[in-house]
C-alpha cells in the first residue's frame, strides 16, 4: 500500500476533519482472487478510533478526496500528534453485513478482520491478504467540540 497523501512522514493536513476532510490517496497491489477490498483507517494512538471504513469493488486505487462524507470517512483531529494506520484488506467476496461505528474507539484490526473473514454466504476464509501504511497526523489546533 502506498499513498501520495503522506508528506515528510505525515498525512497531509487536507485529510484532517477540520481542514478539508478528504480521504487520502491510496494505491495497492491487486490480490489474486479478490473481488472486494475493505479500507480501514485507525488512530492507533487512541484505542483504535475508527476514521475510515469502506468496501470497494475490484480496484487498486482511490483518489484523494474520493470520500468526504462522515458516514465513511472522519479525518484525523487529534490533540497533538497521533499515528493513523490504513489497512487495505483483500476479500474473496462480499463479507457478512457489517456496520462498524465511525469515529468510535474499540476493536483492534484483528477483531475487524475476523468479522470480515466471514462471507455473506456464511463461509469462512473471506480475507485473502492485507497491506498497511501508517503515518502521523499533527493537528494545527485543538478540535474538541467539533460536533
PDB file of C-alpha atoms in Angstrom:
ATOM      1  CA  UNK A   1       0.000   0.000   0.000  1.00  0.00           C
ATOM      2  CA  UNK A   2       1.309   3.446  -0.894  1.00  0.00           C
ATOM      3  CA  UNK A   3      -0.090   6.939  -0.524  1.00  0.00           C
ATOM      4  CA  UNK A   4       0.700  10.263  -2.160  1.00  0.00           C
ATOM      5  CA  UNK A   5      -1.195  11.837   0.777  1.00  0.00           C
ATOM      6  CA  UNK A   6       1.809  11.360   3.050  1.00  0.00           C
ATOM      7  CA  UNK A   7       4.288  14.215   3.065  1.00  0.00           C
ATOM      8  CA  UNK A   8       7.505  14.013   5.145  1.00  0.00           C
ATOM      9  CA  UNK A   9       6.088  11.131   7.203  1.00  0.00           C
ATOM     10  CA  UNK A  10       2.753  12.823   7.983  1.00  0.00           C
ATOM     11  CA  UNK A  11      -0.713  12.646   6.480  1.00  0.00           C
ATOM     12  CA  UNK A  12      -1.436  15.845   4.568  1.00  0.00           C
ATOM     13  CA  UNK A  13      -3.374  18.468   6.515  1.00  0.00           C
ATOM     14  CA  UNK A  14      -6.201  18.291   3.935  1.00  0.00           C
ATOM     15  CA  UNK A  15      -7.074  14.807   5.189  1.00  0.00           C
ATOM     16  CA  UNK A  16      -7.940  16.248   8.607  1.00  0.00           C
ATOM     17  CA  UNK A  17     -11.543  16.613   9.715  1.00  0.00           C
ATOM     18  CA  UNK A  18     -11.382  20.335  10.385  1.00  0.00           C
ATOM     19  CA  UNK A  19      -9.410  21.199   7.238  1.00  0.00           C
ATOM     20  CA  UNK A  20     -10.990  19.546   4.151  1.00  0.00           C
ATOM     21  CA  UNK A  21     -11.925  16.065   5.488  1.00  0.00           C
ATOM     22  CA  UNK A  22     -10.796  14.385   2.263  1.00  0.00           C
ATOM     23  CA  UNK A  23      -9.831  10.733   2.329  1.00  0.00           C
ATOM     24  CA  UNK A  24      -6.184  10.022   1.455  1.00  0.00           C
ATOM     25  CA  UNK A  25      -4.991   8.797  -1.918  1.00  0.00           C
ATOM     26  CA  UNK A  26      -4.213   5.076  -1.799  1.00  0.00           C
ATOM     27  CA  UNK A  27      -2.719   2.628  -4.264  1.00  0.00           C
ATOM     28  CA  UNK A  28      -2.259  -1.087  -3.614  1.00  0.00           C
ATOM     29  CA  UNK A  29      -1.289  -4.257  -5.411  1.00  0.00           C
ATOM     30  CA  UNK A  30      -4.088  -6.488  -6.681  1.00  0.00           C
ATOM     31  CA  UNK A  31      -4.524  -9.828  -4.901  1.00  0.00           C
ATOM     32  CA  UNK A  32      -5.424 -12.882  -6.989  1.00  0.00           C
ATOM     33  CA  UNK A  33      -8.985 -13.989  -6.272  1.00  0.00           C
ATOM     34  CA  UNK A  34     -10.059 -10.748  -4.582  1.00  0.00           C
ATOM     35  CA  UNK A  35     -13.357  -9.250  -5.732  1.00  0.00           C
ATOM     36  CA  UNK A  36     -13.635  -6.654  -2.933  1.00  0.00           C
ATOM     37  CA  UNK A  37     -11.270  -4.625  -0.784  1.00  0.00           C
ATOM     38  CA  UNK A  38     -12.017  -3.221   2.660  1.00  0.00           C
ATOM     39  CA  UNK A  39     -10.255   0.011   3.578  1.00  0.00           C
ATOM     40  CA  UNK A  40      -9.935   0.749   7.296  1.00  0.00           C
ATOM     41  CA  UNK A  41      -8.130   3.651   8.972  1.00  0.00           C
ATOM     42  CA  UNK A  42      -7.474   3.536  12.720  1.00  0.00           C
ATOM     43  CA  UNK A  43      -5.982   6.055  15.101  1.00  0.00           C
ATOM     44  CA  UNK A  44      -3.639   3.590  16.769  1.00  0.00           C
ATOM     45  CA  UNK A  45      -2.623   6.200  19.351  1.00  0.00           C
ATOM     46  CA  UNK A  46      -6.157   6.351  20.797  1.00  0.00           C
ATOM     47  CA  UNK A  47      -7.703   2.923  21.364  1.00  0.00           C
ATOM     48  CA  UNK A  48      -8.102   2.287  17.616  1.00  0.00           C
ATOM     49  CA  UNK A  49     -10.518   5.127  16.862  1.00  0.00           C
ATOM     50  CA  UNK A  50     -12.147   4.233  13.518  1.00  0.00           C
ATOM     51  CA  UNK A  51     -11.592   7.025  10.995  1.00  0.00           C
ATOM     52  CA  UNK A  52     -12.384   5.298   7.695  1.00  0.00           C
ATOM     53  CA  UNK A  53     -14.294   2.221   6.654  1.00  0.00           C
ATOM     54  CA  UNK A  54     -15.409   1.380   3.156  1.00  0.00           C
ATOM     55  CA  UNK A  55     -15.681  -1.722   0.982  1.00  0.00           C
ATOM     56  CA  UNK A  56     -14.852  -1.166  -2.673  1.00  0.00           C
ATOM     57  CA  UNK A  57     -15.089  -3.347  -5.750  1.00  0.00           C
ATOM     58  CA  UNK A  58     -12.088  -4.862  -7.523  1.00  0.00           C
ATOM     59  CA  UNK A  59      -9.979  -1.686  -7.840  1.00  0.00           C
ATOM     60  CA  UNK A  60      -6.450  -0.875  -6.686  1.00  0.00           C
ATOM     61  CA  UNK A  61      -6.539   2.905  -6.385  1.00  0.00           C
ATOM     62  CA  UNK A  62      -8.536   5.597  -4.605  1.00  0.00           C
ATOM     63  CA  UNK A  63      -8.002   9.260  -5.446  1.00  0.00           C
ATOM     64  CA  UNK A  64      -7.505  11.767  -2.658  1.00  0.00           C
ATOM     65  CA  UNK A  65     -10.937  13.064  -1.723  1.00  0.00           C
ATOM     66  CA  UNK A  66     -12.900  10.067  -3.012  1.00  0.00           C
ATOM     67  CA  UNK A  67     -14.650  10.067   0.363  1.00  0.00           C
ATOM     68  CA  UNK A  68     -15.637  13.165   2.319  1.00  0.00           C
ATOM     69  CA  UNK A  69     -18.912  12.106   3.949  1.00  0.00           C
ATOM     70  CA  UNK A  70     -18.617  11.464   7.677  1.00  0.00           C
ATOM     71  CA  UNK A  71     -20.561   8.187   7.451  1.00  0.00           C
ATOM     72  CA  UNK A  72     -17.498   6.721   5.687  1.00  0.00           C
ATOM     73  CA  UNK A  73     -14.532   8.977   6.497  1.00  0.00           C
ATOM     74  CA  UNK A  74     -13.863  11.085   9.592  1.00  0.00           C
ATOM     75  CA  UNK A  75     -10.461  12.654   9.071  1.00  0.00           C
ATOM     76  CA  UNK A  76      -7.883  12.993  11.828  1.00  0.00           C
ATOM     77  CA  UNK A  77      -8.417  15.591  14.567  1.00  0.00           C
ATOM     78  CA  UNK A  78      -6.072  14.536  17.369  1.00  0.00           C
ATOM     79  CA  UNK A  79      -4.831  16.585  20.259  1.00  0.00           C
ATOM     80  CA  UNK A  80      -1.217  16.978  19.154  1.00  0.00           C
ATOM     81  CA  UNK A  81       0.312  14.167  17.083  1.00  0.00           C
ATOM     82  CA  UNK A  82      -1.248  10.712  16.620  1.00  0.00           C
ATOM     83  CA  UNK A  83      -0.444   7.776  14.346  1.00  0.00           C
ATOM     84  CA  UNK A  84      -3.097   6.769  11.815  1.00  0.00           C
ATOM     85  CA  UNK A  85      -2.782   3.390  10.104  1.00  0.00           C
ATOM     86  CA  UNK A  86      -4.629   2.382   6.948  1.00  0.00           C
ATOM     87  CA  UNK A  87      -5.318  -1.286   6.226  1.00  0.00           C
ATOM     88  CA  UNK A  88      -6.372  -2.491   2.777  1.00  0.00           C
ATOM     89  CA  UNK A  89      -7.867  -5.966   3.145  1.00  0.00           C
ATOM     90  CA  UNK A  90      -8.378  -8.201   0.105  1.00  0.00           C
ATOM     91  CA  UNK A  91     -11.673 -10.102   0.278  1.00  0.00           C
ATOM     92  CA  UNK A  92     -12.727 -13.133  -1.731  1.00  0.00           C
ATOM     93  CA  UNK A  93     -16.314 -11.885  -1.907  1.00  0.00           C
ATOM     94  CA  UNK A  94     -18.787  -9.596  -0.153  1.00  0.00           C
ATOM     95  CA  UNK A  95     -18.472 -10.008   3.631  1.00  0.00           C
ATOM     96  CA  UNK A  96     -21.350 -10.633   6.016  1.00  0.00           C
ATOM     97  CA  UNK A  97     -23.347  -7.444   6.686  1.00  0.00           C
ATOM     98  CA  UNK A  98     -21.081  -5.128   8.630  1.00  0.00           C
ATOM     99  CA  UNK A  99     -21.512  -1.830  10.396  1.00  0.00           C
ATOM    100  CA  UNK A 100     -18.515  -0.572  12.346  1.00  0.00           C
ATOM    101  CA  UNK A 101     -19.346   2.657  14.214  1.00  0.00           C
ATOM    102  CA  UNK A 102     -17.420   5.576  12.743  1.00  0.00           C
ATOM    103  CA  UNK A 103     -15.387   7.909  14.931  1.00  0.00           C
ATOM    104  CA  UNK A 104     -15.601   5.419  17.790  1.00  0.00           C
ATOM    105  CA  UNK A 105     -12.884   3.650  19.764  1.00  0.00           C
ATOM    106  CA  UNK A 106     -12.526  -0.046  20.344  1.00  0.00           C
ATOM    107  CA  UNK A 107     -11.807  -3.217  18.469  1.00  0.00           C
ATOM    108  CA  UNK A 108      -8.350  -3.689  17.061  1.00  0.00           C
ATOM    109  CA  UNK A 109      -7.739  -4.590  13.427  1.00  0.00           C
ATOM    110  CA  UNK A 110      -7.696  -8.323  14.225  1.00  0.00           C
ATOM    111  CA  UNK A 111     -11.281  -8.176  15.518  1.00  0.00           C
ATOM    112  CA  UNK A 112     -12.375  -6.294  12.395  1.00  0.00           C
ATOM    113  CA  UNK A 113     -10.569  -8.751  10.099  1.00  0.00           C
ATOM    114  CA  UNK A 114     -12.145 -11.709  11.916  1.00  0.00           C
ATOM    115  CA  UNK A 115     -15.551 -10.202  11.195  1.00  0.00           C
ATOM    116  CA  UNK A 116     -14.676  -9.551   7.520  1.00  0.00           C
ATOM    117  CA  UNK A 117     -13.380 -13.124   7.243  1.00  0.00           C
ATOM    118  CA  UNK A 118     -16.996 -14.353   7.132  1.00  0.00           C
ATOM    119  CA  UNK A 119     -18.509 -14.043   3.651  1.00  0.00           C
ATOM    120  CA  UNK A 120     -22.113 -13.037   3.004  1.00  0.00           C
ATOM    121  CA  UNK A 121     -22.974 -16.720   2.429  1.00  0.00           C
ATOM    122  CA  UNK A 122     -21.675 -17.572   5.931  1.00  0.00           C
ATOM    123  CA  UNK A 123     -18.489 -19.282   4.765  1.00  0.00           C
ATOM    124  CA  UNK A 124     -15.139 -18.584   6.395  1.00  0.00           C
ATOM    125  CA  UNK A 125     -11.861 -17.694   4.718  1.00  0.00           C
ATOM    126  CA  UNK A 126     -13.000 -14.456   3.096  1.00  0.00           C
ATOM    127  CA  UNK A 127      -9.829 -12.478   3.941  1.00  0.00           C
ATOM    128  CA  UNK A 128      -7.134 -13.311   1.405  1.00  0.00           C
ATOM    129  CA  UNK A 129      -4.402 -10.834   2.359  1.00  0.00           C
ATOM    130  CA  UNK A 130      -3.862  -7.330   3.629  1.00  0.00           C
ATOM    131  CA  UNK A 131      -1.431  -4.453   3.365  1.00  0.00           C
ATOM    132  CA  UNK A 132      -0.903  -1.434   5.552  1.00  0.00           C
ATOM    133  CA  UNK A 133       0.565   2.052   5.613  1.00  0.00           C
ATOM    134  CA  UNK A 134       0.825   4.453   8.507  1.00  0.00           C
ATOM    135  CA  UNK A 135       1.873   7.999   9.213  1.00  0.00           C
ATOM    136  CA  UNK A 136       1.421  10.618  11.879  1.00  0.00           C
ATOM    137  CA  UNK A 137      -1.042  13.489  11.782  1.00  0.00           C
ATOM    138  CA  UNK A 138      -0.390  16.649  13.747  1.00  0.00           C
ATOM    139  CA  UNK A 139      -3.405  18.842  14.265  1.00  0.00           C
ATOM    140  CA  UNK A 140      -2.955  22.541  13.577  1.00  0.00           C
ATOM    141  CA  UNK A 141      -5.202  23.299  16.580  1.00  0.00           C
ATOM    142  CA  UNK A 142      -7.332  21.508  19.153  1.00  0.00           C
ATOM    143  CA  UNK A 143     -10.563  20.249  17.618  1.00  0.00           C
ATOM    144  CA  UNK A 144     -12.556  19.184  20.653  1.00  0.00           C
ATOM    145  CA  UNK A 145     -16.220  20.104  20.442  1.00  0.00           C
ATOM    146  CA  UNK A 146     -16.339  19.907  16.634  1.00  0.00           C
ATOM    147  CA  UNK A 147     -19.712  18.179  16.738  1.00  0.00           C
TER     148      UNK A 147
END
